[in-house]
mmJSON file of the N, C-alpha and C atoms, coordinates in Angstrom:
{"data_MODEL":{"atom_site":{
"group_PDB":["ATOM","ATOM","ATOM","ATOM","ATOM","ATOM","ATOM","ATOM","ATOM","ATOM","ATOM","ATOM","ATOM","ATOM","ATOM","ATOM","ATOM","ATOM","ATOM","ATOM","ATOM","ATOM","ATOM","ATOM","ATOM","ATOM","ATOM","ATOM","ATOM","ATOM","ATOM","ATOM","ATOM","ATOM","ATOM","ATOM","ATOM","ATOM","ATOM","ATOM","ATOM","ATOM","ATOM","ATOM","ATOM","ATOM","ATOM","ATOM","ATOM","ATOM","ATOM","ATOM","ATOM","ATOM","ATOM","ATOM","ATOM","ATOM","ATOM","ATOM","ATOM","ATOM","ATOM","ATOM","ATOM","ATOM","ATOM","ATOM","ATOM","ATOM","ATOM","ATOM","ATOM","ATOM","ATOM","ATOM","ATOM","ATOM","ATOM","ATOM","ATOM","ATOM","ATOM","ATOM","ATOM","ATOM","ATOM","ATOM","ATOM","ATOM","ATOM","ATOM","ATOM","ATOM","ATOM","ATOM","ATOM","ATOM","ATOM","ATOM","ATOM","ATOM","ATOM","ATOM","ATOM","ATOM","ATOM","ATOM","ATOM","ATOM","ATOM","ATOM","ATOM","ATOM","ATOM","ATOM","ATOM","ATOM","ATOM","ATOM","ATOM","ATOM","ATOM","ATOM","ATOM","ATOM","ATOM","ATOM","ATOM","ATOM","ATOM","ATOM","ATOM","ATOM","ATOM","ATOM","ATOM","ATOM","ATOM","ATOM","ATOM","ATOM","ATOM","ATOM","ATOM","ATOM","ATOM","ATOM","ATOM","ATOM","ATOM","ATOM","ATOM","ATOM","ATOM","ATOM","ATOM","ATOM","ATOM","ATOM","ATOM","ATOM","ATOM","ATOM","ATOM","ATOM","ATOM","ATOM","ATOM","ATOM","ATOM","ATOM","ATOM","ATOM","ATOM","ATOM","ATOM","ATOM","ATOM","ATOM","ATOM","ATOM","ATOM","ATOM","ATOM","ATOM","ATOM","ATOM","ATOM","ATOM","ATOM","ATOM","ATOM","ATOM","ATOM","ATOM","ATOM","ATOM"],
"id":[1,2,3,4,5,6,7,8,9,10,11,12,13,14,15,16,17,18,19,20,21,22,23,24,25,26,27,28,29,30,31,32,33,34,35,36,37,38,39,40,41,42,43,44,45,46,47,48,49,50,51,52,53,54,55,56,57,58,59,60,61,62,63,64,65,66,67,68,69,70,71,72,73,74,75,76,77,78,79,80,81,82,83,84,85,86,87,88,89,90,91,92,93,94,95,96,97,98,99,100,101,102,103,104,105,106,107,108,109,110,111,112,113,114,115,116,117,118,119,120,121,122,123,124,125,126,127,128,129,130,131,132,133,134,135,136,137,138,139,140,141,142,143,144,145,146,147,148,149,150,151,152,153,154,155,156,157,158,159,160,161,162,163,164,165,166,167,168,169,170,171,172,173,174,175,176,177,178,179,180,181,182,183,184,185,186,187,188,189,190,191,192,193,194,195,196,197,198],
"type_symbol":["N","C","C","N","C","C","N","C","C","N","C","C","N","C","C","N","C","C","N","C","C","N","C","C","N","C","C","N","C","C","N","C","C","N","C","C","N","C","C","N","C","C","N","C","C","N","C","C","N","C","C","N","C","C","N","C","C","N","C","C","N","C","C","N","C","C","N","C","C","N","C","C","N","C","C","N","C","C","N","C","C","N","C","C","N","C","C","N","C","C","N","C","C","N","C","C","N","C","C","N","C","C","N","C","C","N","C","C","N","C","C","N","C","C","N","C","C","N","C","C","N","C","C","N","C","C","N","C","C","N","C","C","N","C","C","N","C","C","N","C","C","N","C","C","N","C","C","N","C","C","N","C","C","N","C","C","N","C","C","N","C","C","N","C","C","N","C","C","N","C","C","N","C","C","N","C","C","N","C","C","N","C","C","N","C","C","N","C","C","N","C","C","N","C","C","N","C","C"],
"label_atom_id":["N","CA","C","N","CA","C","N","CA","C","N","CA","C","N","CA","C","N","CA","C","N","CA","C","N","CA","C","N","CA","C","N","CA","C","N","CA","C","N","CA","C","N","CA","C","N","CA","C","N","CA","C","N","CA","C","N","CA","C","N","CA","C","N","CA","C","N","CA","C","N","CA","C","N","CA","C","N","CA","C","N","CA","C","N","CA","C","N","CA","C","N","CA","C","N","CA","C","N","CA","C","N","CA","C","N","CA","C","N","CA","C","N","CA","C","N","CA","C","N","CA","C","N","CA","C","N","CA","C","N","CA","C","N","CA","C","N","CA","C","N","CA","C","N","CA","C","N","CA","C","N","CA","C","N","CA","C","N","CA","C","N","CA","C","N","CA","C","N","CA","C","N","CA","C","N","CA","C","N","CA","C","N","CA","C","N","CA","C","N","CA","C","N","CA","C","N","CA","C","N","CA","C","N","CA","C","N","CA","C","N","CA","C","N","CA","C","N","CA","C","N","CA","C","N","CA","C","N","CA","C"],
"label_alt_id":[null,null,null,null,null,null,null,null,null,null,null,null,null,null,null,null,null,null,null,null,null,null,null,null,null,null,null,null,null,null,null,null,null,null,null,null,null,null,null,null,null,null,null,null,null,null,null,null,null,null,null,null,null,null,null,null,null,null,null,null,null,null,null,null,null,null,null,null,null,null,null,null,null,null,null,null,null,null,null,null,null,null,null,null,null,null,null,null,null,null,null,null,null,null,null,null,null,null,null,null,null,null,null,null,null,null,null,null,null,null,null,null,null,null,null,null,null,null,null,null,null,null,null,null,null,null,null,null,null,null,null,null,null,null,null,null,null,null,null,null,null,null,null,null,null,null,null,null,null,null,null,null,null,null,null,null,null,null,null,null,null,null,null,null,null,null,null,null,null,null,null,null,null,null,null,null,null,null,null,null,null,null,null,null,null,null,null,null,null,null,null,null,null,null,null,null,null,null],
"label_comp_id":["GLY","GLY","GLY","ASP","ASP","ASP","THR","THR","THR","HIS","HIS","HIS","ILE","ILE","ILE","GLY","GLY","GLY","ASP","ASP","ASP","THR","THR","THR","ILE","ILE","ILE","ASN","ASN","ASN","GLY","GLY","GLY","ALA","ALA","ALA","PHE","PHE","PHE","VAL","VAL","VAL","GLY","GLY","GLY","SER","SER","SER","ILE","ILE","ILE","ARG","ARG","ARG","ALA","ALA","ALA","ALA","ALA","ALA","LYS","LYS","LYS","ARG","ARG","ARG","LEU","LEU","LEU","GLY","GLY","GLY","TRP","TRP","TRP","CYS","CYS","CYS","CYS","CYS","CYS","SER","SER","SER","ARG","ARG","ARG","THR","THR","THR","LEU","LEU","LEU","ARG","ARG","ARG","ARG","ARG","ARG","TYR","TYR","TYR","ALA","ALA","ALA","GLU","GLU","GLU","ALA","ALA","ALA","GLY","GLY","GLY","ALA","ALA","ALA","PHE","PHE","PHE","PRO","PRO","PRO","GLY","GLY","GLY","ALA","ALA","ALA","PHE","PHE","PHE","GLN","GLN","GLN","THR","THR","THR","LEU","LEU","LEU","GLY","GLY","GLY","GLY","GLY","GLY","HIS","HIS","HIS","TRP","TRP","TRP","ARG","ARG","ARG","ILE","ILE","ILE","PRO","PRO","PRO","VAL","VAL","VAL","SER","SER","SER","ALA","ALA","ALA","LEU","LEU","LEU","ALA","ALA","ALA","SER","SER","SER","VAL","VAL","VAL","ARG","ARG","ARG","ARG","ARG","ARG","ALA","ALA","ALA","LYS","LYS","LYS","ALA","ALA","ALA"],
"label_asym_id":["A","A","A","A","A","A","A","A","A","A","A","A","A","A","A","A","A","A","A","A","A","A","A","A","A","A","A","A","A","A","A","A","A","A","A","A","A","A","A","A","A","A","A","A","A","A","A","A","A","A","A","A","A","A","A","A","A","A","A","A","A","A","A","A","A","A","A","A","A","A","A","A","A","A","A","A","A","A","A","A","A","A","A","A","A","A","A","A","A","A","A","A","A","A","A","A","A","A","A","A","A","A","A","A","A","A","A","A","A","A","A","A","A","A","A","A","A","A","A","A","A","A","A","A","A","A","A","A","A","A","A","A","A","A","A","A","A","A","A","A","A","A","A","A","A","A","A","A","A","A","A","A","A","A","A","A","A","A","A","A","A","A","A","A","A","A","A","A","A","A","A","A","A","A","A","A","A","A","A","A","A","A","A","A","A","A","A","A","A","A","A","A","A","A","A","A","A","A"],
"label_entity_id":["1","1","1","1","1","1","1","1","1","1","1","1","1","1","1","1","1","1","1","1","1","1","1","1","1","1","1","1","1","1","1","1","1","1","1","1","1","1","1","1","1","1","1","1","1","1","1","1","1","1","1","1","1","1","1","1","1","1","1","1","1","1","1","1","1","1","1","1","1","1","1","1","1","1","1","1","1","1","1","1","1","1","1","1","1","1","1","1","1","1","1","1","1","1","1","1","1","1","1","1","1","1","1","1","1","1","1","1","1","1","1","1","1","1","1","1","1","1","1","1","1","1","1","1","1","1","1","1","1","1","1","1","1","1","1","1","1","1","1","1","1","1","1","1","1","1","1","1","1","1","1","1","1","1","1","1","1","1","1","1","1","1","1","1","1","1","1","1","1","1","1","1","1","1","1","1","1","1","1","1","1","1","1","1","1","1","1","1","1","1","1","1","1","1","1","1","1","1"],
"label_seq_id":[1,1,1,2,2,2,3,3,3,4,4,4,5,5,5,6,6,6,7,7,7,8,8,8,9,9,9,10,10,10,11,11,11,12,12,12,13,13,13,14,14,14,15,15,15,16,16,16,17,17,17,18,18,18,19,19,19,20,20,20,21,21,21,22,22,22,23,23,23,24,24,24,25,25,25,26,26,26,27,27,27,28,28,28,29,29,29,30,30,30,31,31,31,32,32,32,33,33,33,34,34,34,35,35,35,36,36,36,37,37,37,38,38,38,39,39,39,40,40,40,41,41,41,42,42,42,43,43,43,44,44,44,45,45,45,46,46,46,47,47,47,48,48,48,49,49,49,50,50,50,51,51,51,52,52,52,53,53,53,54,54,54,55,55,55,56,56,56,57,57,57,58,58,58,59,59,59,60,60,60,61,61,61,62,62,62,63,63,63,64,64,64,65,65,65,66,66,66],
"pdbx_PDB_ins_code":[null,null,null,null,null,null,null,null,null,null,null,null,null,null,null,null,null,null,null,null,null,null,null,null,null,null,null,null,null,null,null,null,null,null,null,null,null,null,null,null,null,null,null,null,null,null,null,null,null,null,null,null,null,null,null,null,null,null,null,null,null,null,null,null,null,null,null,null,null,null,null,null,null,null,null,null,null,null,null,null,null,null,null,null,null,null,null,null,null,null,null,null,null,null,null,null,null,null,null,null,null,null,null,null,null,null,null,null,null,null,null,null,null,null,null,null,null,null,null,null,null,null,null,null,null,null,null,null,null,null,null,null,null,null,null,null,null,null,null,null,null,null,null,null,null,null,null,null,null,null,null,null,null,null,null,null,null,null,null,null,null,null,null,null,null,null,null,null,null,null,null,null,null,null,null,null,null,null,null,null,null,null,null,null,null,null,null,null,null,null,null,null,null,null,null,null,null,null],
"Cartn_x":[-3.711,-2.951,-2.393,-1.331,-0.56,-0.776,-2.023,-2.305,-2.571,-1.984,-2.152,-2.567,-3.129,-3.468,-2.195,-2.275,-1.112,-0.446,-0.72,-0.2,-1.098,-0.547,-1.397,-2.117,-3.139,-3.938,-3.086,-2.173,-1.371,-0.117,0.154,1.294,2.621,2.623,3.873,4.567,3.803,4.359,3.892,4.718,4.328,4.622,3.918,4.163,5.453,5.876,7.174,7.237,6.159,6.183,6.317,5.525,5.58,6.939,7.462,8.773,9.864,9.817,10.818,10.73,9.518,9.352,9.893,9.67,10.175,11.702,12.332,13.795,14.357,13.715,14.132,15.331,15.946,17.128,16.981,15.8,15.62,14.2,14.001,12.665,12.059,10.789,10.123,10.707,11.176,11.783,13.067,13.898,15.128,14.796,13.798,13.41,12.932,12.172,11.72,12.906,13.919,15.121,15.829,15.926,16.522,15.714,14.387,13.532,13.732,13.792,14.009,15.344,16.332,17.662,17.751,16.671,16.659,17.185,17.238,17.798,16.885,15.609,14.658,14.116,14.706,14.219,12.736,11.968,10.539,9.68,10.302,9.527,8.905,7.749,7.087,6.283,5.959,5.112,3.692,2.729,1.33,1.001,-0.172,-0.598,-0.636,-0.86,-0.881,0.498,1.546,2.907,3.443,2.687,3.13,3.994,5.043,5.924,5.382,5.518,5.228,6.528,6.955,8.24,7.988,8.621,8.455,9.053,8.321,8.816,10.127,10.238,11.467,12.669,12.465,13.567,13.998,13.063,13.408,14.277,13.951,14.727,16.164,16.378,17.739,18.512,17.839,18.501,18.839,17.939,18.185,19.402,19.536,20.702,21.98,21.937,23.127,23.581,22.646,22.956,23.552,23.176,23.606,25.084],
"Cartn_y":[-62.829,-63.593,-63.609,-64.344,-64.504,-65.915,-66.421,-67.779,-67.841,-68.815,-69.035,-70.477,-70.744,-72.122,-72.956,-74.075,-74.929,-74.769,-73.675,-73.507,-74.293,-74.774,-75.412,-74.324,-74.705,-73.74,-73.002,-73.705,-73.05,-72.382,-72.507,-71.845,-72.517,-73.72,-74.396,-74.941,-75.204,-75.721,-74.854,-74.775,-74.085,-74.99,-74.754,-75.493,-75.033,-75.746,-75.46,-74.097,-73.646,-72.329,-71.23,-71.329,-70.323,-70.358,-71.553,-71.68,-71.044,-71.276,-70.674,-69.154,-68.628,-67.169,-66.626,-67.369,-66.915,-66.899,-67.896,-67.928,-66.836,-66.627,-65.558,-65.857,-67.028,-67.322,-68.59,-69.189,-70.382,-70.435,-71.266,-71.472,-72.724,-72.956,-74.089,-75.424,-75.522,-76.772,-77.083,-76.07,-76.245,-76.635,-75.972,-76.273,-77.723,-78.213,-79.607,-80.562,-80.244,-81.095,-81.103,-79.951,-79.877,-80.738,-80.651,-81.433,-82.928,-83.338,-84.753,-85.249,-84.356,-84.714,-84.673,-84.25,-84.235,-82.963,-81.873,-80.623,-79.909,-80.288,-79.634,-80.654,-80.745,-81.694,-81.466,-82.543,-82.46,-82.245,-82.032,-81.862,-83.2,-83.132,-84.356,-84.095,-85.174,-85.078,-85.49,-84.764,-85.113,-86.316,-86.879,-87.996,-87.608,-86.33,-85.83,-85.513,-85.708,-85.48,-84.079,-83.236,-81.868,-81.841,-81.028,-80.915,-79.917,-80.235,-79.329,-79.169,-77.935,-77.606,-76.876,-77.32,-76.593,-75.185,-74.21,-72.833,-72.749,-73.527,-73.512,-73.995,-74.944,-75.434,-74.346,-73.547,-72.442,-71.435,-71.15,-70.171,-70.635,-71.934,-72.417,-72.422,-72.727,-72.691,-71.249,-70.331,-68.92,-68.417,-68.829,-68.416,-69.031,-70.273,-70.958,-70.328,-69.869,-69.259,-67.867,-67.168,-65.782,-65.68],
"Cartn_z":[-119.563,-120.133,-121.478,-121.503,-122.729,-123.276,-123.204,-123.616,-125.111,-125.752,-127.185,-127.408,-128.572,-128.913,-128.838,-128.163,-127.991,-126.637,-125.946,-124.587,-123.636,-122.558,-121.562,-120.788,-120.073,-119.327,-118.309,-117.637,-116.606,-117.153,-118.45,-119.055,-118.806,-118.234,-117.918,-119.157,-120.222,-121.469,-122.633,-123.652,-124.887,-126.068,-127.169,-128.398,-129.059,-130.089,-130.71,-131.383,-132.003,-132.657,-131.612,-130.56,-129.494,-128.785,-128.567,-127.917,-128.768,-130.066,-130.96,-130.925,-130.898,-130.816,-129.502,-128.41,-127.111,-127.085,-127.714,-127.737,-128.64,-129.777,-130.671,-131.55,-131.431,-132.243,-133.071,-133.09,-133.915,-134.451,-135.45,-136.0,-135.363,-135.585,-134.943,-135.398,-136.63,-137.116,-136.343,-136.136,-135.357,-133.919,-133.366,-131.992,-131.872,-132.854,-132.817,-132.865,-133.668,-133.719,-132.368,-131.731,-130.391,-129.42,-129.487,-128.594,-128.831,-130.083,-130.41,-129.87,-129.812,-129.319,-127.794,-127.133,-125.668,-125.035,-125.802,-125.285,-124.286,-124.238,-123.346,-122.345,-121.163,-120.16,-119.872,-119.911,-119.633,-120.86,-122.025,-123.256,-123.647,-124.287,-124.724,-125.984,-126.682,-127.857,-127.489,-128.02,-127.82,-128.692,-128.506,-129.346,-130.821,-131.1,-132.476,-133.026,-132.216,-132.68,-132.462,-131.773,-131.514,-130.261,-130.276,-129.11,-128.117,-126.853,-125.744,-124.969,-124.858,-124.248,-122.929,-121.842,-120.575,-120.667,-120.18,-120.178,-119.399,-118.324,-117.52,-118.327,-119.237,-120.075,-121.066,-121.538,-122.436,-121.717,-120.463,-119.691,-119.528,-119.271,-119.098,-120.408,-121.513,-122.828,-123.19,-122.879,-123.183,-122.425,-121.15,-120.349,-120.9,-121.327,-121.844,-123.155,-123.969,-125.262,-125.084,-124.017,-123.791,-123.484],
"occupancy":[1.0,1.0,1.0,1.0,1.0,1.0,1.0,1.0,1.0,1.0,1.0,1.0,1.0,1.0,1.0,1.0,1.0,1.0,1.0,1.0,1.0,1.0,1.0,1.0,1.0,1.0,1.0,1.0,1.0,1.0,1.0,1.0,1.0,1.0,1.0,1.0,1.0,1.0,1.0,1.0,1.0,1.0,1.0,1.0,1.0,1.0,1.0,1.0,1.0,1.0,1.0,1.0,1.0,1.0,1.0,1.0,1.0,1.0,1.0,1.0,1.0,1.0,1.0,1.0,1.0,1.0,1.0,1.0,1.0,1.0,1.0,1.0,1.0,1.0,1.0,1.0,1.0,1.0,1.0,1.0,1.0,1.0,1.0,1.0,1.0,1.0,1.0,1.0,1.0,1.0,1.0,1.0,1.0,1.0,1.0,1.0,1.0,1.0,1.0,1.0,1.0,1.0,1.0,1.0,1.0,1.0,1.0,1.0,1.0,1.0,1.0,1.0,1.0,1.0,1.0,1.0,1.0,1.0,1.0,1.0,1.0,1.0,1.0,1.0,1.0,1.0,1.0,1.0,1.0,1.0,1.0,1.0,1.0,1.0,1.0,1.0,1.0,1.0,1.0,1.0,1.0,1.0,1.0,1.0,1.0,1.0,1.0,1.0,1.0,1.0,1.0,1.0,1.0,1.0,1.0,1.0,1.0,1.0,1.0,1.0,1.0,1.0,1.0,1.0,1.0,1.0,1.0,1.0,1.0,1.0,1.0,1.0,1.0,1.0,1.0,1.0,1.0,1.0,1.0,1.0,1.0,1.0,1.0,1.0,1.0,1.0,1.0,1.0,1.0,1.0,1.0,1.0,1.0,1.0,1.0,1.0,1.0,1.0],
"B_iso_or_equiv":[0.0,0.0,0.0,0.0,0.0,0.0,0.0,0.0,0.0,0.0,0.0,0.0,0.0,0.0,0.0,0.0,0.0,0.0,0.0,0.0,0.0,0.0,0.0,0.0,0.0,0.0,0.0,0.0,0.0,0.0,0.0,0.0,0.0,0.0,0.0,0.0,0.0,0.0,0.0,0.0,0.0,0.0,0.0,0.0,0.0,0.0,0.0,0.0,0.0,0.0,0.0,0.0,0.0,0.0,0.0,0.0,0.0,0.0,0.0,0.0,0.0,0.0,0.0,0.0,0.0,0.0,0.0,0.0,0.0,0.0,0.0,0.0,0.0,0.0,0.0,0.0,0.0,0.0,0.0,0.0,0.0,0.0,0.0,0.0,0.0,0.0,0.0,0.0,0.0,0.0,0.0,0.0,0.0,0.0,0.0,0.0,0.0,0.0,0.0,0.0,0.0,0.0,0.0,0.0,0.0,0.0,0.0,0.0,0.0,0.0,0.0,0.0,0.0,0.0,0.0,0.0,0.0,0.0,0.0,0.0,0.0,0.0,0.0,0.0,0.0,0.0,0.0,0.0,0.0,0.0,0.0,0.0,0.0,0.0,0.0,0.0,0.0,0.0,0.0,0.0,0.0,0.0,0.0,0.0,0.0,0.0,0.0,0.0,0.0,0.0,0.0,0.0,0.0,0.0,0.0,0.0,0.0,0.0,0.0,0.0,0.0,0.0,0.0,0.0,0.0,0.0,0.0,0.0,0.0,0.0,0.0,0.0,0.0,0.0,0.0,0.0,0.0,0.0,0.0,0.0,0.0,0.0,0.0,0.0,0.0,0.0,0.0,0.0,0.0,0.0,0.0,0.0,0.0,0.0,0.0,0.0,0.0,0.0],
"pdbx_formal_charge":[null,null,null,null,null,null,null,null,null,null,null,null,null,null,null,null,null,null,null,null,null,null,null,null,null,null,null,null,null,null,null,null,null,null,null,null,null,null,null,null,null,null,null,null,null,null,null,null,null,null,null,null,null,null,null,null,null,null,null,null,null,null,null,null,null,null,null,null,null,null,null,null,null,null,null,null,null,null,null,null,null,null,null,null,null,null,null,null,null,null,null,null,null,null,null,null,null,null,null,null,null,null,null,null,null,null,null,null,null,null,null,null,null,null,null,null,null,null,null,null,null,null,null,null,null,null,null,null,null,null,null,null,null,null,null,null,null,null,null,null,null,null,null,null,null,null,null,null,null,null,null,null,null,null,null,null,null,null,null,null,null,null,null,null,null,null,null,null,null,null,null,null,null,null,null,null,null,null,null,null,null,null,null,null,null,null,null,null,null,null,null,null,null,null,null,null,null,null],
"auth_seq_id":[1,1,1,2,2,2,3,3,3,4,4,4,5,5,5,6,6,6,7,7,7,8,8,8,9,9,9,10,10,10,11,11,11,12,12,12,13,13,13,14,14,14,15,15,15,16,16,16,17,17,17,18,18,18,19,19,19,20,20,20,21,21,21,22,22,22,23,23,23,24,24,24,25,25,25,26,26,26,27,27,27,28,28,28,29,29,29,30,30,30,31,31,31,32,32,32,33,33,33,34,34,34,35,35,35,36,36,36,37,37,37,38,38,38,39,39,39,40,40,40,41,41,41,42,42,42,43,43,43,44,44,44,45,45,45,46,46,46,47,47,47,48,48,48,49,49,49,50,50,50,51,51,51,52,52,52,53,53,53,54,54,54,55,55,55,56,56,56,57,57,57,58,58,58,59,59,59,60,60,60,61,61,61,62,62,62,63,63,63,64,64,64,65,65,65,66,66,66],
"auth_comp_id":["GLY","GLY","GLY","ASP","ASP","ASP","THR","THR","THR","HIS","HIS","HIS","ILE","ILE","ILE","GLY","GLY","GLY","ASP","ASP","ASP","THR","THR","THR","ILE","ILE","ILE","ASN","ASN","ASN","GLY","GLY","GLY","ALA","ALA","ALA","PHE","PHE","PHE","VAL","VAL","VAL","GLY","GLY","GLY","SER","SER","SER","ILE","ILE","ILE","ARG","ARG","ARG","ALA","ALA","ALA","ALA","ALA","ALA","LYS","LYS","LYS","ARG","ARG","ARG","LEU","LEU","LEU","GLY","GLY","GLY","TRP","TRP","TRP","CYS","CYS","CYS","CYS","CYS","CYS","SER","SER","SER","ARG","ARG","ARG","THR","THR","THR","LEU","LEU","LEU","ARG","ARG","ARG","ARG","ARG","ARG","TYR","TYR","TYR","ALA","ALA","ALA","GLU","GLU","GLU","ALA","ALA","ALA","GLY","GLY","GLY","ALA","ALA","ALA","PHE","PHE","PHE","PRO","PRO","PRO","GLY","GLY","GLY","ALA","ALA","ALA","PHE","PHE","PHE","GLN","GLN","GLN","THR","THR","THR","LEU","LEU","LEU","GLY","GLY","GLY","GLY","GLY","GLY","HIS","HIS","HIS","TRP","TRP","TRP","ARG","ARG","ARG","ILE","ILE","ILE","PRO","PRO","PRO","VAL","VAL","VAL","SER","SER","SER","ALA","ALA","ALA","LEU","LEU","LEU","ALA","ALA","ALA","SER","SER","SER","VAL","VAL","VAL","ARG","ARG","ARG","ARG","ARG","ARG","ALA","ALA","ALA","LYS","LYS","LYS","ALA","ALA","ALA"],
"auth_asym_id":["A","A","A","A","A","A","A","A","A","A","A","A","A","A","A","A","A","A","A","A","A","A","A","A","A","A","A","A","A","A","A","A","A","A","A","A","A","A","A","A","A","A","A","A","A","A","A","A","A","A","A","A","A","A","A","A","A","A","A","A","A","A","A","A","A","A","A","A","A","A","A","A","A","A","A","A","A","A","A","A","A","A","A","A","A","A","A","A","A","A","A","A","A","A","A","A","A","A","A","A","A","A","A","A","A","A","A","A","A","A","A","A","A","A","A","A","A","A","A","A","A","A","A","A","A","A","A","A","A","A","A","A","A","A","A","A","A","A","A","A","A","A","A","A","A","A","A","A","A","A","A","A","A","A","A","A","A","A","A","A","A","A","A","A","A","A","A","A","A","A","A","A","A","A","A","A","A","A","A","A","A","A","A","A","A","A","A","A","A","A","A","A","A","A","A","A","A","A"],
"auth_atom_id":["N","CA","C","N","CA","C","N","CA","C","N","CA","C","N","CA","C","N","CA","C","N","CA","C","N","CA","C","N","CA","C","N","CA","C","N","CA","C","N","CA","C","N","CA","C","N","CA","C","N","CA","C","N","CA","C","N","CA","C","N","CA","C","N","CA","C","N","CA","C","N","CA","C","N","CA","C","N","CA","C","N","CA","C","N","CA","C","N","CA","C","N","CA","C","N","CA","C","N","CA","C","N","CA","C","N","CA","C","N","CA","C","N","CA","C","N","CA","C","N","CA","C","N","CA","C","N","CA","C","N","CA","C","N","CA","C","N","CA","C","N","CA","C","N","CA","C","N","CA","C","N","CA","C","N","CA","C","N","CA","C","N","CA","C","N","CA","C","N","CA","C","N","CA","C","N","CA","C","N","CA","C","N","CA","C","N","CA","C","N","CA","C","N","CA","C","N","CA","C","N","CA","C","N","CA","C","N","CA","C","N","CA","C","N","CA","C","N","CA","C","N","CA","C","N","CA","C","N","CA","C"],
"pdbx_PDB_model_num":[1,1,1,1,1,1,1,1,1,1,1,1,1,1,1,1,1,1,1,1,1,1,1,1,1,1,1,1,1,1,1,1,1,1,1,1,1,1,1,1,1,1,1,1,1,1,1,1,1,1,1,1,1,1,1,1,1,1,1,1,1,1,1,1,1,1,1,1,1,1,1,1,1,1,1,1,1,1,1,1,1,1,1,1,1,1,1,1,1,1,1,1,1,1,1,1,1,1,1,1,1,1,1,1,1,1,1,1,1,1,1,1,1,1,1,1,1,1,1,1,1,1,1,1,1,1,1,1,1,1,1,1,1,1,1,1,1,1,1,1,1,1,1,1,1,1,1,1,1,1,1,1,1,1,1,1,1,1,1,1,1,1,1,1,1,1,1,1,1,1,1,1,1,1,1,1,1,1,1,1,1,1,1,1,1,1,1,1,1,1,1,1,1,1,1,1,1,1]
}}}
């Protein structure tokens, strides 16, 4: 595996830093702003305020950007 701190056990969600790295065109701050605006369906904030982004939502954003 490619599991990192902040990823869920099944890999369905990633944290904002990991998500930004996967996209390759934004930083984690930009990604958090996108998440706050609702750009990632299924994204949510943990009780600690950290964003969890569905990997599937990243794939659709990556395709739209291409």
